[in-house]
């Protein structure tokens, strides 16, 4: 029987991020995918002239009660954008109530990038996210998020191995069990990940494509979760997700009008060819 995955994040109606990429990507792996929307936005918040925001926090406990009544549970809970500290509390509750024995909580601590917190997030949210890191089985932070979670100094651009491995050590000390640190670079022409499985650190790199694209973090986390839940090792899943993101950006880089995301639909064959044949 195929695994059932729950992904917890917002719906940005237009913009190719969050649930509008997580649902099709996870489904492409052949995984039954359920959703728990944390908010509904007219678009994502990058590059559009204003947006609407409908907070779904008060709906979450009502959904939980109906799930419990119907004996619904999940093999994996994967979180993306959470709109408030209260929603983090609900994710912790969700794991306790609905994650099957042996299942895993995969957390993408969406809250910051480029050395700064996203609009709407504050130090109190960071503190609450630290509690979710302790409860998680795997975390997928970028460099900025890792720094906020640990109090480490943020460094932009290429860094040496000691910097990344110190970040991982600090995340481990903060309670992280397994870590995929994204945005790692030793040279300007390569970008990749550092993967810690609880014992050793390994790296994977792809050629750097100089195009800033919205939603690629969500796409990476979704592709990683799908590959991992299909049986790939931590490193293999991290490497596959990196290749998938590169394919998505490659399919988009010549389309300047596509400023709001990447054409991930053109890359789904990479998933189905490997995992559904």
Short mmCIF file of C-alpha atoms in Angstrom, two decimals:
data_model
loop_
_atom_site.label_atom_id
_atom_site.label_comp_id
_atom_site.label_asym_id
_atom_site.label_seq_id
_atom_site.Cartn_x
_atom_site.Cartn_y
_atom_site.Cartn_z
CA UNK A 1 0.00 0.00 0.00
CA UNK A 2 1.33 3.43 -0.92
CA UNK A 3 2.20 5.78 1.89
CA UNK A 4 -0.09 8.65 2.79
CA UNK A 5 1.70 11.99 3.20
CA UNK A 6 0.28 15.07 4.90
CA UNK A 7 1.75 18.40 3.85
CA UNK A 8 1.05 21.42 6.03
CA UNK A 9 1.51 24.84 4.41
CA UNK A 10 -0.34 27.72 2.80
CA UNK A 11 -2.19 27.94 -0.49
CA UNK A 12 -0.84 30.80 -2.60
CA UNK A 13 -3.43 30.71 -5.36
CA UNK A 14 -1.00 32.05 -7.97
CA UNK A 15 2.76 31.88 -7.79
CA UNK A 16 3.90 28.23 -7.89
CA UNK A 17 4.92 27.71 -4.28
CA UNK A 18 3.68 26.03 -1.11
CA UNK A 19 0.72 23.69 -1.63
CA UNK A 20 0.38 24.43 -5.35
CA UNK A 21 3.79 22.78 -5.89
CA UNK A 22 3.84 20.33 -2.96
CA UNK A 23 0.63 18.53 -3.93
CA UNK A 24 1.51 17.81 -7.60
CA UNK A 25 5.14 16.99 -6.86
CA UNK A 26 4.36 14.51 -4.08
CA UNK A 27 1.58 13.02 -6.19
CA UNK A 28 4.02 12.51 -9.07
CA UNK A 29 5.95 10.09 -6.84
CA UNK A 30 2.81 7.97 -6.59
CA UNK A 31 2.27 9.01 -2.97
CA UNK A 32 -1.22 9.65 -1.67
CA UNK A 33 -1.05 13.28 -0.57
CA UNK A 34 -3.35 15.03 1.88
CA UNK A 35 -3.17 18.74 2.70
CA UNK A 36 -3.62 20.92 5.75
CA UNK A 37 -3.80 24.55 4.56
CA UNK A 38 -2.45 27.10 7.02
CA UNK A 39 -3.64 30.16 5.05
CA UNK A 40 -5.02 31.19 1.67
CA UNK A 41 -3.27 34.01 -0.23
CA UNK A 42 -4.26 35.52 -3.57
CA UNK A 43 -0.61 35.23 -4.65
CA UNK A 44 2.67 34.68 -2.87
CA UNK A 45 4.31 37.80 -1.46
CA UNK A 46 7.21 38.21 -3.90
CA UNK A 47 6.88 40.54 -6.87
CA UNK A 48 3.10 41.04 -6.87
CA UNK A 49 1.33 44.34 -6.19
CA UNK A 50 -0.32 43.45 -2.89
CA UNK A 51 -2.07 40.26 -1.84
CA UNK A 52 -4.91 38.94 0.28
CA UNK A 53 -4.34 36.72 3.32
CA UNK A 54 -6.91 34.45 4.98
CA UNK A 55 -5.62 32.88 8.20
CA UNK A 56 -6.76 29.27 8.67
CA UNK A 57 -5.46 28.81 12.23
CA UNK A 58 -8.89 28.53 13.87
CA UNK A 59 -9.93 25.83 11.39
CA UNK A 60 -7.07 23.43 12.23
CA UNK A 61 -8.43 21.98 15.51
CA UNK A 62 -11.83 21.44 13.86
CA UNK A 63 -10.13 19.48 11.07
CA UNK A 64 -8.20 17.44 13.63
CA UNK A 65 -11.38 16.44 15.43
CA UNK A 66 -12.98 15.20 12.19
CA UNK A 67 -9.82 13.28 11.28
CA UNK A 68 -9.78 11.59 14.66
CA UNK A 69 -13.46 10.67 14.36
CA UNK A 70 -12.73 9.07 10.97
CA UNK A 71 -9.54 7.33 12.18
CA UNK A 72 -7.33 9.12 9.61
CA UNK A 73 -3.57 8.91 10.01
CA UNK A 74 -0.38 9.50 8.01
CA UNK A 75 3.00 7.91 7.30
CA UNK A 76 4.71 11.30 7.07
CA UNK A 77 3.91 14.88 8.04
CA UNK A 78 5.83 17.48 6.02
CA UNK A 79 5.57 21.15 6.94
CA UNK A 80 6.28 24.29 4.95
CA UNK A 81 4.99 27.82 5.58
CA UNK A 82 3.35 28.15 9.00
CA UNK A 83 1.74 31.51 9.56
CA UNK A 84 1.96 31.82 13.34
CA UNK A 85 3.44 30.39 16.52
CA UNK A 86 0.01 28.87 17.26
CA UNK A 87 0.18 26.90 14.03
CA UNK A 88 3.51 25.45 15.15
CA UNK A 89 1.78 24.23 18.31
CA UNK A 90 -0.88 22.59 16.14
CA UNK A 91 1.76 20.82 14.03
CA UNK A 92 3.23 19.34 17.21
CA UNK A 93 -0.28 18.20 18.17
CA UNK A 94 -0.80 16.81 14.66
CA UNK A 95 2.29 14.64 14.96
CA UNK A 96 1.15 13.25 18.29
CA UNK A 97 -2.40 12.51 17.13
CA UNK A 98 -2.07 11.46 13.49
CA UNK A 99 1.44 10.24 12.65
CA UNK A 100 1.56 6.46 12.38
CA UNK A 101 4.08 4.46 14.41
CA UNK A 102 7.43 4.67 12.60
CA UNK A 103 6.33 7.73 10.63
CA UNK A 104 8.43 10.87 10.37
CA UNK A 105 7.96 14.61 10.74
CA UNK A 106 9.90 16.51 8.05
CA UNK A 107 10.19 20.25 8.74
CA UNK A 108 11.13 22.97 6.27
CA UNK A 109 11.48 25.90 8.72
CA UNK A 110 10.15 28.51 6.30
CA UNK A 111 10.73 31.89 7.91
CA UNK A 112 13.84 33.57 6.50
CA UNK A 113 16.31 33.94 3.63
CA UNK A 114 19.18 36.20 2.60
CA UNK A 115 20.02 36.98 6.22
CA UNK A 116 16.55 38.29 7.13
CA UNK A 117 13.24 37.04 8.51
CA UNK A 118 10.31 37.11 6.11
CA UNK A 119 7.69 39.85 6.69
CA UNK A 120 5.35 38.93 9.52
CA UNK A 121 7.82 36.79 11.44
CA UNK A 122 9.58 37.81 14.65
CA UNK A 123 11.84 36.47 17.39
CA UNK A 124 8.89 34.84 19.16
CA UNK A 125 8.14 32.82 16.02
CA UNK A 126 11.79 31.75 15.81
CA UNK A 127 11.65 30.53 19.41
CA UNK A 128 8.55 28.48 18.68
CA UNK A 129 10.17 27.05 15.54
CA UNK A 130 13.02 25.82 17.73
CA UNK A 131 10.49 23.65 19.58
CA UNK A 132 9.34 22.15 16.27
CA UNK A 133 12.95 21.38 15.33
CA UNK A 134 13.27 19.34 18.53
CA UNK A 135 10.12 17.40 17.65
CA UNK A 136 11.10 16.80 14.02
CA UNK A 137 12.85 13.80 12.50
CA UNK A 138 14.41 15.69 9.57
CA UNK A 139 14.87 19.43 9.04
CA UNK A 140 15.62 21.22 5.76
CA UNK A 141 16.89 24.70 6.68
CA UNK A 142 18.64 27.16 4.40
CA UNK A 143 21.68 29.00 5.78
CA UNK A 144 19.66 31.96 7.08
CA UNK A 145 17.15 29.74 8.86
CA UNK A 146 19.96 27.69 10.40
CA UNK A 147 21.50 30.90 11.75
CA UNK A 148 18.25 32.11 13.30
CA UNK A 149 17.68 28.68 14.87
CA UNK A 150 21.16 28.57 16.41
CA UNK A 151 22.21 32.19 16.94
CA UNK A 152 25.15 31.70 14.54
CA UNK A 153 26.45 34.58 12.45
CA UNK A 154 25.05 34.68 8.93
CA UNK A 155 27.56 34.66 6.08
CA UNK A 156 26.54 35.30 2.49
CA UNK A 157 28.06 33.54 -0.50
CA UNK A 158 30.78 30.89 -0.46
CA UNK A 159 32.06 29.65 2.89
CA UNK A 160 34.49 27.01 4.04
CA UNK A 161 33.57 23.56 5.29
CA UNK A 162 34.14 24.53 8.91
CA UNK A 163 31.38 27.15 8.75
CA UNK A 164 28.74 24.72 7.46
CA UNK A 165 29.77 21.91 9.76
CA UNK A 166 29.67 24.24 12.76
CA UNK A 167 26.11 25.21 11.76
CA UNK A 168 25.15 21.55 11.60
CA UNK A 169 26.74 20.89 14.98
CA UNK A 170 24.76 23.78 16.48
CA UNK A 171 21.51 22.50 14.91
CA UNK A 172 22.20 19.05 16.30
CA UNK A 173 22.80 20.51 19.74
CA UNK A 174 19.47 22.34 19.38
CA UNK A 175 17.73 18.99 18.95
CA UNK A 176 17.75 18.28 15.21
CA UNK A 177 18.06 14.52 14.55
CA UNK A 178 18.81 14.60 10.79
CA UNK A 179 19.66 17.68 8.74
CA UNK A 180 19.71 18.69 5.08
CA UNK A 181 21.32 22.13 5.00
CA UNK A 182 20.58 23.88 1.70
CA UNK A 183 22.39 26.77 0.00
CA UNK A 184 25.87 25.37 0.66
CA UNK A 185 28.66 26.62 -1.62
CA UNK A 186 32.45 26.32 -1.63
CA UNK A 187 32.87 28.02 -5.03
CA UNK A 188 30.78 30.48 -7.11
CA UNK A 189 30.00 27.92 -9.83
CA UNK A 190 28.51 25.25 -7.54
CA UNK A 191 25.56 25.21 -5.13
CA UNK A 192 24.39 22.30 -3.04
CA UNK A 193 23.55 20.72 0.28
CA UNK A 194 25.26 19.35 3.37
CA UNK A 195 23.55 16.23 4.69
CA UNK A 196 23.93 14.96 8.25
CA UNK A 197 22.37 11.58 9.03
CA UNK A 198 23.11 11.72 12.73
CA UNK A 199 26.62 10.33 12.34
CA UNK A 200 28.41 11.79 9.32
CA UNK A 201 28.21 14.79 7.00
CA UNK A 202 28.14 14.33 3.21
CA UNK A 203 27.80 16.88 0.41
CA UNK A 204 26.12 17.10 -2.97
CA UNK A 205 26.57 19.93 -5.49
CA UNK A 206 25.02 21.00 -8.79
CA UNK A 207 26.07 23.69 -11.26
CA UNK A 208 24.93 27.12 -10.10
CA UNK A 209 22.35 28.79 -12.35
CA UNK A 210 22.29 32.56 -11.91
CA UNK A 211 18.52 33.09 -11.81
CA UNK A 212 16.65 34.04 -8.66
CA UNK A 213 13.41 32.08 -8.60
CA UNK A 214 10.49 32.08 -6.18
CA UNK A 215 9.27 28.78 -4.79
CA UNK A 216 12.40 26.70 -5.32
CA UNK A 217 12.76 26.04 -1.59
CA UNK A 218 9.24 24.58 -1.48
CA UNK A 219 9.97 22.56 -4.61
CA UNK A 220 13.20 21.23 -3.13
CA UNK A 221 11.52 20.22 0.14
CA UNK A 222 8.66 18.51 -1.71
CA UNK A 223 10.97 16.59 -4.04
CA UNK A 224 13.16 15.57 -1.11
CA UNK A 225 10.17 14.34 0.89
CA UNK A 226 8.82 12.39 -2.05
CA UNK A 227 12.13 10.68 -2.82
CA UNK A 228 12.81 9.92 0.84
CA UNK A 229 9.37 8.46 1.41
CA UNK A 230 9.86 6.27 -1.67
CA UNK A 231 12.86 4.67 -0.01
CA UNK A 232 15.84 6.77 -1.08
CA UNK A 233 18.56 7.38 1.51
CA UNK A 234 18.87 10.81 3.08
CA UNK A 235 21.76 11.74 0.77
CA UNK A 236 20.17 10.23 -2.35
CA UNK A 237 16.88 12.04 -1.68
CA UNK A 238 18.74 15.31 -1.10
CA UNK A 239 20.71 14.85 -4.33
CA UNK A 240 17.62 13.97 -6.37
CA UNK A 241 15.78 17.04 -5.07
CA UNK A 242 18.73 19.23 -6.06
CA UNK A 243 18.73 17.79 -9.59
CA UNK A 244 14.98 18.34 -9.82
CA UNK A 245 15.27 22.01 -8.82
CA UNK A 246 18.05 22.54 -11.39
CA UNK A 247 15.79 21.02 -14.05
CA UNK A 248 12.93 23.32 -13.00
CA UNK A 249 15.14 26.42 -13.20
CA UNK A 250 16.59 25.30 -16.53
CA UNK A 251 13.07 24.99 -17.94
CA UNK A 252 12.35 28.59 -16.83
CA UNK A 253 15.54 30.63 -17.26
CA UNK A 254 14.75 31.78 -20.81
CA UNK A 255 11.25 33.00 -19.89
CA UNK A 256 11.71 36.43 -18.32
CA UNK A 257 7.94 36.95 -17.99
CA UNK A 258 7.83 33.95 -15.63
CA UNK A 259 9.09 36.00 -12.67
CA UNK A 260 6.80 34.46 -10.06
CA UNK A 261 8.15 30.90 -9.93
CA UNK A 262 9.58 28.08 -12.03
CA UNK A 263 7.94 25.88 -14.64
CA UNK A 264 8.16 22.78 -12.46
CA UNK A 265 5.46 21.03 -14.49
CA UNK A 266 8.00 20.61 -17.32
CA UNK A 267 10.30 18.69 -14.95
CA UNK A 268 7.82 16.21 -13.44
CA UNK A 269 8.97 13.55 -15.90
CA UNK A 270 12.22 13.38 -13.96
CA UNK A 271 10.18 12.05 -11.04
CA UNK A 272 7.82 9.74 -12.89
CA UNK A 273 10.59 8.21 -15.01
CA UNK A 274 12.54 7.24 -11.89
CA UNK A 275 9.83 6.36 -9.40
CA UNK A 276 6.78 5.18 -11.35
CA UNK A 277 8.31 2.83 -13.94
#
